[in-house]
GROMACS .gro file of C-alpha atoms in nm:
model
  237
    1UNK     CA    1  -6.638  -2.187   5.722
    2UNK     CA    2  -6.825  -2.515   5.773
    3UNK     CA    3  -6.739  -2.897   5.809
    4UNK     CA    4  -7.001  -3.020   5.552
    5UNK     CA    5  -6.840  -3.296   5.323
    6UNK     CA    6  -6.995  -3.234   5.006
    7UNK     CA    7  -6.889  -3.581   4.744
    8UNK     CA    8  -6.872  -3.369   4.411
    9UNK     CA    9  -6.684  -3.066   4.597
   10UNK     CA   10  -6.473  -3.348   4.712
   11UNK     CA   11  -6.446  -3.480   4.392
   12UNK     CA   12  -6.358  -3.130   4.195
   13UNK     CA   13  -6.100  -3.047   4.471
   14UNK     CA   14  -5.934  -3.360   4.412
   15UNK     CA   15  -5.883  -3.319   4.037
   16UNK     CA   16  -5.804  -2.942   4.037
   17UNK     CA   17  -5.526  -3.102   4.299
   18UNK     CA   18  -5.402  -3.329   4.081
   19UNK     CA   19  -5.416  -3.045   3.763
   20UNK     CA   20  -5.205  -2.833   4.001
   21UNK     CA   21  -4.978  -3.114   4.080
   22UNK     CA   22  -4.844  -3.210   3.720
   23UNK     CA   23  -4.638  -2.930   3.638
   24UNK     CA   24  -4.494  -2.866   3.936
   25UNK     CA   25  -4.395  -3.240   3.983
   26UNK     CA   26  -4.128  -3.169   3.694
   27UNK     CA   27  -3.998  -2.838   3.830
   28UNK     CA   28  -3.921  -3.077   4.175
   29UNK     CA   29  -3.810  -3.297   3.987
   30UNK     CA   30  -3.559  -3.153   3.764
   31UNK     CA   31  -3.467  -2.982   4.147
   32UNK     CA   32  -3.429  -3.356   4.258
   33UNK     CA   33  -3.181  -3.458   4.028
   34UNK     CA   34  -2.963  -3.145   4.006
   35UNK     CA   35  -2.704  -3.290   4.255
   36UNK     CA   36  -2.455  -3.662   4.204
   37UNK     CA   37  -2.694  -3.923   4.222
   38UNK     CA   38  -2.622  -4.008   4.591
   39UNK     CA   39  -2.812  -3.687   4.663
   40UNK     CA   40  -3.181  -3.739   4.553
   41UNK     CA   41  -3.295  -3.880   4.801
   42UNK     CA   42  -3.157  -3.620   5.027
   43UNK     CA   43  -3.427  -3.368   4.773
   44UNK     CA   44  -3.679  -3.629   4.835
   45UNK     CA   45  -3.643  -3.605   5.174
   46UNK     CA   46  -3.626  -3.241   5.219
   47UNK     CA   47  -3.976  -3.185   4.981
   48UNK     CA   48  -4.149  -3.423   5.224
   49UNK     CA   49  -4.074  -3.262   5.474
   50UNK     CA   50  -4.131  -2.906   5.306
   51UNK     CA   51  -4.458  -3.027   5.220
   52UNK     CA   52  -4.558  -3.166   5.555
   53UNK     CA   53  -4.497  -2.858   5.720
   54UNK     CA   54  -4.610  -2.633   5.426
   55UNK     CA   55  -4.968  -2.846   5.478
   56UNK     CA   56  -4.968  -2.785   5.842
   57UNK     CA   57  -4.905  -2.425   5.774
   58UNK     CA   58  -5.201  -2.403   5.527
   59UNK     CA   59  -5.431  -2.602   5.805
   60UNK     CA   60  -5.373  -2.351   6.019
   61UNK     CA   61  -5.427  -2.110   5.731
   62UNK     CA   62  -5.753  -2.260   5.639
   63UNK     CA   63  -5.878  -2.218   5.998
   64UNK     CA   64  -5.780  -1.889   6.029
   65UNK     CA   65  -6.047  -1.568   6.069
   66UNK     CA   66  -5.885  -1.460   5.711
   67UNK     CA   67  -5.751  -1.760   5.538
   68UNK     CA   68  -5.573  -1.543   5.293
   69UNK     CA   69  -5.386  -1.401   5.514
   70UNK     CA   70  -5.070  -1.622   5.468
   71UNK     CA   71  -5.101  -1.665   5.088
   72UNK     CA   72  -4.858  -1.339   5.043
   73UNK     CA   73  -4.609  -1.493   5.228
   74UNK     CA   74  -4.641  -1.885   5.090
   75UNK     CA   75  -4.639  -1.753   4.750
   76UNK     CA   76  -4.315  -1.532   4.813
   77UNK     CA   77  -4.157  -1.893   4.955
   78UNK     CA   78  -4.255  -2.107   4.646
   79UNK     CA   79  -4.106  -1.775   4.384
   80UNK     CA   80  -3.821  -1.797   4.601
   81UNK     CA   81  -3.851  -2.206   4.531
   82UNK     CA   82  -3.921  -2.192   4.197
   83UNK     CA   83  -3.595  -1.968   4.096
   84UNK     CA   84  -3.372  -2.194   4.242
   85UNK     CA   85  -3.525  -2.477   4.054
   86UNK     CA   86  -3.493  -2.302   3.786
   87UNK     CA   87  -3.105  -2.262   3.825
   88UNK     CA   88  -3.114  -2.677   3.931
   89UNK     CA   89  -3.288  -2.734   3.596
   90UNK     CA   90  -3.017  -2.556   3.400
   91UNK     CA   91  -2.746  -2.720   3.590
   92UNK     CA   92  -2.918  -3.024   3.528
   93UNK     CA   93  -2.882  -3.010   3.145
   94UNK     CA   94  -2.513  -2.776   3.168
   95UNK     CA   95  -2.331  -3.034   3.360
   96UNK     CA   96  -2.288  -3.408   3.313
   97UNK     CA   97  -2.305  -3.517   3.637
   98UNK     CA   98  -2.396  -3.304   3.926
   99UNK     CA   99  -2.154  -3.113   4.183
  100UNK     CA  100  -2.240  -3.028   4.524
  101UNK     CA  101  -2.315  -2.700   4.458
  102UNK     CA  102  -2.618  -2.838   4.213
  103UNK     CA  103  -2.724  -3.051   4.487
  104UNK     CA  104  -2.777  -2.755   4.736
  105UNK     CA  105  -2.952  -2.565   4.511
  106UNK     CA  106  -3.195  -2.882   4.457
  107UNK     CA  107  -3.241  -2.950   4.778
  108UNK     CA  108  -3.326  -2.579   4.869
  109UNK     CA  109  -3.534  -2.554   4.607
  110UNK     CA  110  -3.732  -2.891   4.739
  111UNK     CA  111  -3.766  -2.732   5.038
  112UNK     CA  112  -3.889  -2.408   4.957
  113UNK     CA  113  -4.131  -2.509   4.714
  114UNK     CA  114  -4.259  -2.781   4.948
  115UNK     CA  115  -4.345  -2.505   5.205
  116UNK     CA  116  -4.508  -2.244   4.991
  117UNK     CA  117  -4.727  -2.440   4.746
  118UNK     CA  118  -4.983  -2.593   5.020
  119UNK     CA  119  -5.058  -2.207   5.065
  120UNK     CA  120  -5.062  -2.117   4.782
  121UNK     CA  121  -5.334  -2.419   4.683
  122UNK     CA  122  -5.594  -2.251   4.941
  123UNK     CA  123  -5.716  -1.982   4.691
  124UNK     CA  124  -5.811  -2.239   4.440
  125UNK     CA  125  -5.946  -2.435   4.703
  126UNK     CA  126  -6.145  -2.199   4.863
  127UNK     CA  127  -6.318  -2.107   4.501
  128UNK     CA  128  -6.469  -2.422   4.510
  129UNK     CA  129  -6.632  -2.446   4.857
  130UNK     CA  130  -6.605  -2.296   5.187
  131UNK     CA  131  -6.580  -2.661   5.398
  132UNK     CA  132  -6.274  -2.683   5.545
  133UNK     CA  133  -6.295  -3.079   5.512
  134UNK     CA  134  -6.322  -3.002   5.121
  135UNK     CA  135  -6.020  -2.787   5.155
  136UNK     CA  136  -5.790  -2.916   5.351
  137UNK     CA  137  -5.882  -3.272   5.155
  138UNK     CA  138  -5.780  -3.075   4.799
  139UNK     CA  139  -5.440  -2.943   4.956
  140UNK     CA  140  -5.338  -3.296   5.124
  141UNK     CA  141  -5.415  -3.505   4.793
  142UNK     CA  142  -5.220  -3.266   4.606
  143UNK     CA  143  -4.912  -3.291   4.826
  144UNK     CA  144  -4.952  -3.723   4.786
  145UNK     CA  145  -4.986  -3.651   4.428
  146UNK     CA  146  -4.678  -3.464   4.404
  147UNK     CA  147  -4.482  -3.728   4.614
  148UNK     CA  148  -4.613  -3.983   4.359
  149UNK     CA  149  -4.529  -3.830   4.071
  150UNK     CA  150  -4.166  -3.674   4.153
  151UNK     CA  151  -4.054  -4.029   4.291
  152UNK     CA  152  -4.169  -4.173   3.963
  153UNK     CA  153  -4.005  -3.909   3.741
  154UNK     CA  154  -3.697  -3.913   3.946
  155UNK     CA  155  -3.674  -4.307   3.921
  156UNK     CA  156  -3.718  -4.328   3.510
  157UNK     CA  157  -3.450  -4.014   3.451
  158UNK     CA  158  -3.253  -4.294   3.668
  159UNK     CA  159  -3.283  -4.477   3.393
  160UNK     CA  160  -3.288  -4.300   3.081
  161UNK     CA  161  -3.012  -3.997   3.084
  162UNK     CA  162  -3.196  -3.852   2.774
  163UNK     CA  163  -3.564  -3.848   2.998
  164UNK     CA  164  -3.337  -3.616   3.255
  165UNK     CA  165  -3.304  -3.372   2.972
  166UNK     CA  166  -3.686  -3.383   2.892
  167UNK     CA  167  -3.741  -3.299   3.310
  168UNK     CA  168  -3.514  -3.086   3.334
  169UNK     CA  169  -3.642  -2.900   3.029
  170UNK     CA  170  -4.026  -2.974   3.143
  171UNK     CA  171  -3.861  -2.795   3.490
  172UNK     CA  172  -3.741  -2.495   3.359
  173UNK     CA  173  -4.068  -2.398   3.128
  174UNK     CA  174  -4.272  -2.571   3.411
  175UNK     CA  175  -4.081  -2.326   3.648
  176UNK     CA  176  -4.088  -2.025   3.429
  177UNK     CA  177  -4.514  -2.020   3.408
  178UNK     CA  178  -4.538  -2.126   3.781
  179UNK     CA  179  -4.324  -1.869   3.851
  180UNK     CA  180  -4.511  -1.622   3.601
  181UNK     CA  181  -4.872  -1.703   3.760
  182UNK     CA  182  -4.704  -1.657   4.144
  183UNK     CA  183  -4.615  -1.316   4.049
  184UNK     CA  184  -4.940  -1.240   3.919
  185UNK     CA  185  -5.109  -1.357   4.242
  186UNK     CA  186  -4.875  -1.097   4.445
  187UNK     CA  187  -4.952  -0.879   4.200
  188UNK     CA  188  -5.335  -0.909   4.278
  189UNK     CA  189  -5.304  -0.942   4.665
  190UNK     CA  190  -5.100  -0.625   4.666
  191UNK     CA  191  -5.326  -0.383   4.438
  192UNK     CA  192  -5.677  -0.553   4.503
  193UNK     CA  193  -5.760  -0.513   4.137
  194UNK     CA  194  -5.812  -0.725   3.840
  195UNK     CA  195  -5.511  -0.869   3.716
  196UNK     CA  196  -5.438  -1.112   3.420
  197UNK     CA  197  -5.442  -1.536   3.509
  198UNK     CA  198  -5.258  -1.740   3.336
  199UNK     CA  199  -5.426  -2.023   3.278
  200UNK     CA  200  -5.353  -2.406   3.431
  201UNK     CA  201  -5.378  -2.543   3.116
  202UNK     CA  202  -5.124  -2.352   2.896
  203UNK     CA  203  -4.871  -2.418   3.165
  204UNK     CA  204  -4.933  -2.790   3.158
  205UNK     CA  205  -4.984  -2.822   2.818
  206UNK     CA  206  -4.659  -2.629   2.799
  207UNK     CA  207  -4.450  -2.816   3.016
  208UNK     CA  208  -4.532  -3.112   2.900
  209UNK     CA  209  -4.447  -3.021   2.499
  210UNK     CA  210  -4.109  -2.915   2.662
  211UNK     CA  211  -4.053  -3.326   2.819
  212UNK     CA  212  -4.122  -3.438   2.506
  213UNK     CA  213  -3.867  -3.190   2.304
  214UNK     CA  214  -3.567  -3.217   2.565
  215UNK     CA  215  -3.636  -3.573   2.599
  216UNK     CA  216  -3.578  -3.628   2.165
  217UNK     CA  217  -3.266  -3.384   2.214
  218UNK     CA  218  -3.119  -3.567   2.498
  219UNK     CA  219  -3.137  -3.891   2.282
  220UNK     CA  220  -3.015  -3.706   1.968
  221UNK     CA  221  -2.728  -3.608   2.190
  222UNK     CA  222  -2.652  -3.934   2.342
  223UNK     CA  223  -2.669  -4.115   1.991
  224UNK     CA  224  -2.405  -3.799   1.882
  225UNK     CA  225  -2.180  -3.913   2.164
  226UNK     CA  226  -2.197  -4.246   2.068
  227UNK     CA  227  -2.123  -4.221   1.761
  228UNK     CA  228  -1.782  -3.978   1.859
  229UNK     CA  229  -1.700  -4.261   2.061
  230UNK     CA  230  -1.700  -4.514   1.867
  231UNK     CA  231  -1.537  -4.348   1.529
  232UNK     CA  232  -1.170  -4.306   1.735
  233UNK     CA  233  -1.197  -4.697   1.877
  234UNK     CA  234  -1.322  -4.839   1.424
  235UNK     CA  235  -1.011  -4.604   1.317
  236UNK     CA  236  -0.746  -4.768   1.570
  237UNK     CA  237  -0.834  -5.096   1.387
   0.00000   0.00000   0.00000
């Protein structure tokens, strides 16, 4: 492992960062808003901190004789993660408003997925160069990235019920693939062999089709309520 600081390593670690970030920045986020609305921040809060101590972890990883050697366990923390915001993403589109129950199962999920995807970002890393500054680089700007974009998500559902459909949706399918490609990764670290990828791109390209279809069905279903609400309040006249 070297220290060189190559600019177009830099540059390709930095967008394969942001690639990796985009999906799962609507599986945290449907996590995030599982819970009453008092709660988010409490998700917030617990994937920053998941995430600064997942990035430490995969530092130390990185620097490690065999860097690898803590991807088995990362990527059995982010499954473990990614199933319980799969459950939050449900929840999120089952109830109205959340329960406490949701909200643990958020927050968990926050935090487990915070600590096992820094780890799990090494392997990609590591395909692209062998500097540990180009590495470690790649895994911290996807961790801001993610920050970014679940605080953003988090604040429009805020605002628009029918958008927390369309993230929780985005969640579940995002949640599904990520979860899909983990176990494929175990898969390969246990038997050595080749084993089938699934590719980046069908699970972005995925989870975002599934924002934009939960997203028209939440409004559908708003204007449906609406109108239910209204018809009882014309009749009494």
């Amino acid at each position: 492992m070297s220290f060189d600081l190559v600019p177009a390593e830099l540059l390709a670690s930095a967008l394969i960062a942001v690639l990796l970030a985009v999906p799962l920045s609507f599986v945290l986020a449907a996590a995030a808003i599982a819970g009453p609305r008092r709660t988010w921040n409490r998700a917030g809060l617990g994937m920053g901190l998941g995430l600064l101590l997942g990035v430490i972890a995969a530092a130390a990883g990185a620097m490690a004789l065999a860097p690898g050697q803590g991807a088995s366990l990362s990527g059995l923390v982010l499954l473990l993660g990614l199933l319980c915001a799969i459950a939050a993403g449900v929840l999120v589109i089952v109830l109205k408003d959340g329960t406490g129950l949701s909200a643990a199962v958020g927050i968990v999920a926050c935090v487990l997925i915070g600590l096992g995807e820094p780890g799990q970002t090494l392997p990609a890393m590591f395909g692209l160069s062998s500097s540990f500054l180009v590495v470690f680089a790649g895994v911290v700007v996807e961790a801001v990235a993610l920050v970014l974009l679940v605080g953003a998500l988090v604040a429009l559902a805020g605002r628009v019920w029918a958008l927390q459909i369309g993230v929780a949706a985005a969640g579940i399918v995002g949640g599904v693939l990520i979860a899909v490609a983990t176990v494929l990764f175990l898969l390969h670290e246990v038997l050595g062999g080749p084993v089938p990828q699934l590719p980046q791109v069908v699970t972005l390209v995925a989870t975002l089709a599934a924002l934009v279809i939960g997203s028209v069905v939440g409004g559908v279903l708003i204007s449906v309520r609406s109108r239910r609400q209204v018809a009882p309040a014309d009749a009494a006249r």
